[in-house]
Coordinates of C-alpha atoms in Angstrom, one line a residue:
A1 CA 28.8 -2.1 -19.9
D2 CA 27.9 -2.2 -16.2
S3 CA 29.9 0.9 -15.5
N4 CA 28.0 2.7 -18.2
A5 CA 24.6 1.7 -16.9
A6 CA 25.7 2.8 -13.5
A7 CA 26.4 6.1 -14.8
L8 CA 23.4 6.4 -16.6
D9 CA 21.5 5.7 -13.6
K10 CA 23.3 8.2 -11.8
A11 CA 22.8 10.9 -14.3
L12 CA 18.7 10.2 -14.3
E13 CA 18.8 10.3 -10.7
A14 CA 20.3 13.6 -10.8
L15 CA 18.1 14.8 -13.5
Q16 CA 15.2 14.0 -11.6
A17 CA 16.5 15.7 -8.5
F18 CA 17.1 18.8 -10.6
L19 CA 13.4 18.7 -12.1
E20 CA 11.8 18.4 -8.8
K21 CA 13.2 21.9 -7.9
A22 CA 13.4 23.6 -11.4
S23 CA 11.4 26.4 -12.8
G24 CA 9.2 25.7 -15.7
T25 CA 11.8 27.9 -17.8
A26 CA 14.8 26.3 -16.7
A27 CA 13.0 22.8 -17.5
G28 CA 12.1 24.0 -20.7
R29 CA 15.9 24.7 -21.8
I30 CA 16.6 21.0 -21.4
A31 CA 13.5 19.2 -21.9
G32 CA 13.9 18.5 -25.6
T33 CA 17.5 17.2 -25.5
C34 CA 17.0 15.3 -22.2
S35 CA 13.7 13.7 -23.6
S36 CA 15.5 12.5 -26.8
N37 CA 18.5 11.0 -24.7
I38 CA 16.2 9.3 -22.3
V39 CA 14.2 7.7 -25.2
A40 CA 17.4 6.8 -27.2
K41 CA 19.5 5.5 -24.3
G42 CA 17.2 4.8 -21.3
L43 CA 14.1 3.3 -22.2
G44 CA 15.6 0.3 -24.0
A45 CA 18.1 -0.3 -20.9
R46 CA 17.4 -2.7 -18.2
P47 CA 14.1 -2.5 -16.4
S48 CA 15.5 -0.5 -13.3
T49 CA 17.1 1.9 -15.7
A50 CA 14.0 2.3 -17.9
A51 CA 11.9 3.0 -14.9
K52 CA 14.1 6.1 -13.9
G53 CA 14.0 7.3 -17.3
V54 CA 10.3 7.2 -17.1
D55 CA 10.2 8.9 -13.8
C56 CA 12.3 11.8 -15.2
L57 CA 9.7 12.1 -18.2
M58 CA 6.9 12.3 -15.5
A59 CA 8.8 14.9 -13.9
L60 CA 8.9 16.8 -17.1
L61 CA 5.4 16.6 -17.7
E62 CA 4.8 18.2 -14.3
V63 CA 6.6 21.1 -15.3
E64 CA 4.4 21.4 -18.6
Q65 CA 6.9 19.9 -21.0
A66 CA 4.5 17.5 -22.6
D67 CA 4.9 18.7 -26.2
K68 CA 8.7 18.1 -25.9
V69 CA 8.4 14.6 -24.3
T70 CA 5.9 13.4 -26.6
G71 CA 8.0 14.6 -29.5
A72 CA 10.7 12.4 -28.2
L73 CA 8.7 9.6 -27.8
V74 CA 7.2 9.7 -31.1
E75 CA 10.7 9.9 -32.4
G76 CA 11.5 6.8 -30.6
Y77 CA 8.7 4.9 -32.4
G78 CA 10.6 4.8 -35.3
N79 CA 14.1 3.6 -33.7
K80 CA 15.9 1.0 -35.5
V81 CA 16.4 -0.8 -32.0
P82 CA 13.2 -2.9 -31.2
K83 CA 13.7 -2.5 -27.3
V84 CA 13.8 1.5 -27.8
V85 CA 10.5 1.3 -29.7
V86 CA 8.7 -0.8 -27.2
G87 CA 10.3 1.3 -24.3
A88 CA 9.0 4.4 -25.9
L89 CA 5.4 2.9 -26.3
D90 CA 5.3 1.6 -22.9
A91 CA 6.4 5.0 -21.6
T92 CA 3.6 6.7 -23.6
L93 CA 1.1 4.3 -22.1
Q94 CA 2.4 5.0 -18.5
L95 CA 2.5 8.8 -19.0
I96 CA -1.2 8.8 -20.6
R97 CA -2.4 6.6 -17.5
A98 CA -0.8 9.0 -15.1
F99 CA -1.5 12.4 -16.4
G100 CA -4.6 11.6 -18.7
G101 CA -5.5 12.5 -22.4
R102 CA -5.6 16.1 -21.8
V103 CA -2.0 16.7 -20.9
M104 CA -0.5 14.2 -23.4
P105 CA -1.1 15.5 -26.9
A106 CA -3.3 12.9 -28.3
Q107 CA -3.3 14.1 -31.9
Q108 CA 0.3 13.8 -32.0
I109 CA 0.1 10.2 -30.5
L110 CA -2.7 9.0 -32.7
K111 CA -1.1 10.1 -35.8
A112 CA 2.0 8.0 -35.0
M113 CA 0.0 4.6 -34.2
P114 CA -1.0 3.3 -37.7
P115 CA 2.3 2.1 -38.8
L116 CA 2.9 0.6 -35.6
F117 CA -0.2 -1.7 -36.0
E118 CA 1.9 -3.3 -38.8
S119 CA 5.1 -3.6 -36.8
K120 CA 7.0 -6.9 -37.2
D121 CA 7.3 -6.8 -33.4
A122 CA 4.5 -8.3 -31.7
K123 CA 5.2 -6.3 -28.5
A124 CA 5.0 -3.1 -30.4
R125 CA 1.7 -4.0 -31.9
D126 CA 0.2 -5.1 -28.5
K127 CA 1.6 -1.7 -27.0
A128 CA 0.2 0.5 -29.7
K129 CA -3.2 -1.2 -29.4
E130 CA -3.2 -0.6 -25.6
I131 CA -2.2 3.0 -26.2
V132 CA -5.3 3.4 -28.5
A133 CA -7.5 1.7 -25.9
E134 CA -6.3 3.8 -23.2
L135 CA -6.9 7.1 -25.2
A136 CA -10.3 6.0 -26.1
R137 CA -10.9 5.9 -22.2
W138 CA -10.1 9.4 -21.8
M139 CA -11.2 10.9 -25.2
G140 CA -14.3 8.8 -25.8
P141 CA -14.0 5.4 -27.9
E142 CA -16.5 6.7 -30.6
L143 CA -13.7 9.2 -31.5
I144 CA -11.1 6.8 -31.7
R145 CA -13.1 4.6 -33.8
A146 CA -13.9 7.6 -36.3
S147 CA -10.2 8.6 -36.2
L148 CA -8.6 5.3 -36.5
F149 CA -10.6 2.1 -37.2
E150 CA -10.4 2.6 -40.8
K151 CA -6.6 2.3 -41.0
M152 CA -7.0 -1.1 -38.7
R153 CA -7.5 -4.6 -39.8
D154 CA -10.6 -6.2 -38.4
A155 CA -8.5 -8.7 -35.9
Q156 CA -6.9 -5.2 -34.8
K157 CA -10.0 -3.4 -34.3
E158 CA -11.4 -6.7 -32.4
D159 CA -8.3 -6.5 -30.1
V160 CA -8.9 -2.5 -29.3
E161 CA -12.7 -3.4 -28.6
K162 CA -11.8 -6.2 -26.3
L163 CA -9.2 -4.0 -24.3
L164 CA -12.2 -1.4 -24.1
Q165 CA -14.6 -3.7 -22.8
E166 CA -12.0 -4.9 -20.1
A167 CA -11.2 -1.5 -18.7
P168 CA -12.4 -0.4 -15.5
A169 CA -16.0 1.3 -15.5
G170 CA -16.3 5.0 -15.1
R171 CA -14.3 8.0 -16.7
P172 CA -10.6 7.8 -15.6
K173 CA -9.1 10.4 -13.6
P174 CA -5.4 11.5 -13.4
E175 CA -3.3 10.1 -11.2
R176 CA -0.8 13.0 -11.2
L177 CA -1.1 16.8 -12.1
T178 CA 1.1 19.2 -13.7
R179 CA 2.3 22.0 -11.4
K180 CA -0.1 24.3 -12.8
A181 CA -3.0 22.0 -12.4
A182 CA -2.0 21.4 -8.8
A183 CA -1.7 24.9 -8.2
N184 CA -5.3 25.7 -9.5
A185 CA -6.4 23.0 -7.4
A186 CA -5.0 24.1 -4.5
E187 CA -6.3 27.7 -5.1
A188 CA -9.7 26.2 -5.5
T189 CA -9.7 24.5 -2.3
D190 CA -8.4 27.6 -0.5
A191 CA -11.3 29.5 -1.8
G192 CA -13.8 27.0 -0.8
D193 CA -12.3 27.0 2.8
E194 CA -12.1 30.7 3.0
G195 CA -15.5 31.3 1.6
S196 CA -18.2 33.0 3.5
G197 CA -20.5 30.1 4.2
A198 CA -20.9 26.9 3.0
G199 CA -22.8 27.8 -0.1
V200 CA -19.5 29.3 -1.3
A201 CA -17.6 26.4 -0.5
V202 CA -20.0 23.9 -2.2
T203 CA -20.1 26.3 -5.4
T204 CA -16.4 26.3 -5.7
A205 CA -15.9 22.7 -5.1
G206 CA -18.9 22.1 -7.6
A207 CA -17.2 24.2 -10.3
S208 CA -13.8 22.5 -9.7
A209 CA -15.3 19.1 -9.9
A210 CA -17.1 19.9 -13.2
A211 CA -13.9 21.1 -14.5
A212 CA -12.1 17.8 -13.5
E213 CA -14.8 15.6 -14.7
E214 CA -15.4 17.4 -18.0
P215 CA -14.9 14.8 -20.7
E216 CA -11.6 14.9 -22.5
K217 CA -13.5 14.2 -25.5
V218 CA -15.1 17.8 -25.5
V219 CA -11.6 19.3 -25.4
G220 CA -9.9 17.0 -27.9
E221 CA -12.8 16.4 -30.5
R222 CA -11.6 18.5 -33.2
L223 CA -8.2 17.4 -32.7
L224 CA -9.0 13.9 -32.8
H225 CA -11.1 14.1 -35.9
A226 CA -7.9 15.6 -37.6
A227 CA -5.3 13.2 -36.2
V228 CA -4.9 11.1 -39.1
L229 CA -6.0 13.3 -41.9

């Protein structure tokens, strides 16, 4: 078992090193298979291995592979091994916190939540509620309430509401960016630096800030209302 765990660690380290330099096209060819294997074999393993698995999923998100990563995670919610289910939910929560509700496909995640509210595993139930609360921070709590609360028991609603009240004030900002988003941010900064006068810089920076601050609920409203239909 130890040798298998060590081999898995090495494989995850090699994958992360590859993804740091791989093009989006190259990463896309392996994203689906790698994500599924990470979820099934890595996220339910020892904590250090699971952390490396999450790092690889983060790297895949950076190269615009969120759909394939999310598909593998959602599949993991139905795994027969409880540790894998909890690991997949925990990874989902980490990815949303890192990249935000705009990068992670909220519709796909929300559709998968209702059955988890009734899971026999308390850890899985708690993680599902944390995910809903986190998406509410990004997308707007009123949209989550409209989409999911009718499918939740009163006690579950109270738990989610409590998590929302305990959340830090203010709109969250992503901790990490995809390569495309990072490149766009860099271009906006360069344009501001090279503009003719402070007015150009202020205008560019203001436009960039407005885009970054745009509520995810504006982007995701229609998707979220359709998420559980």
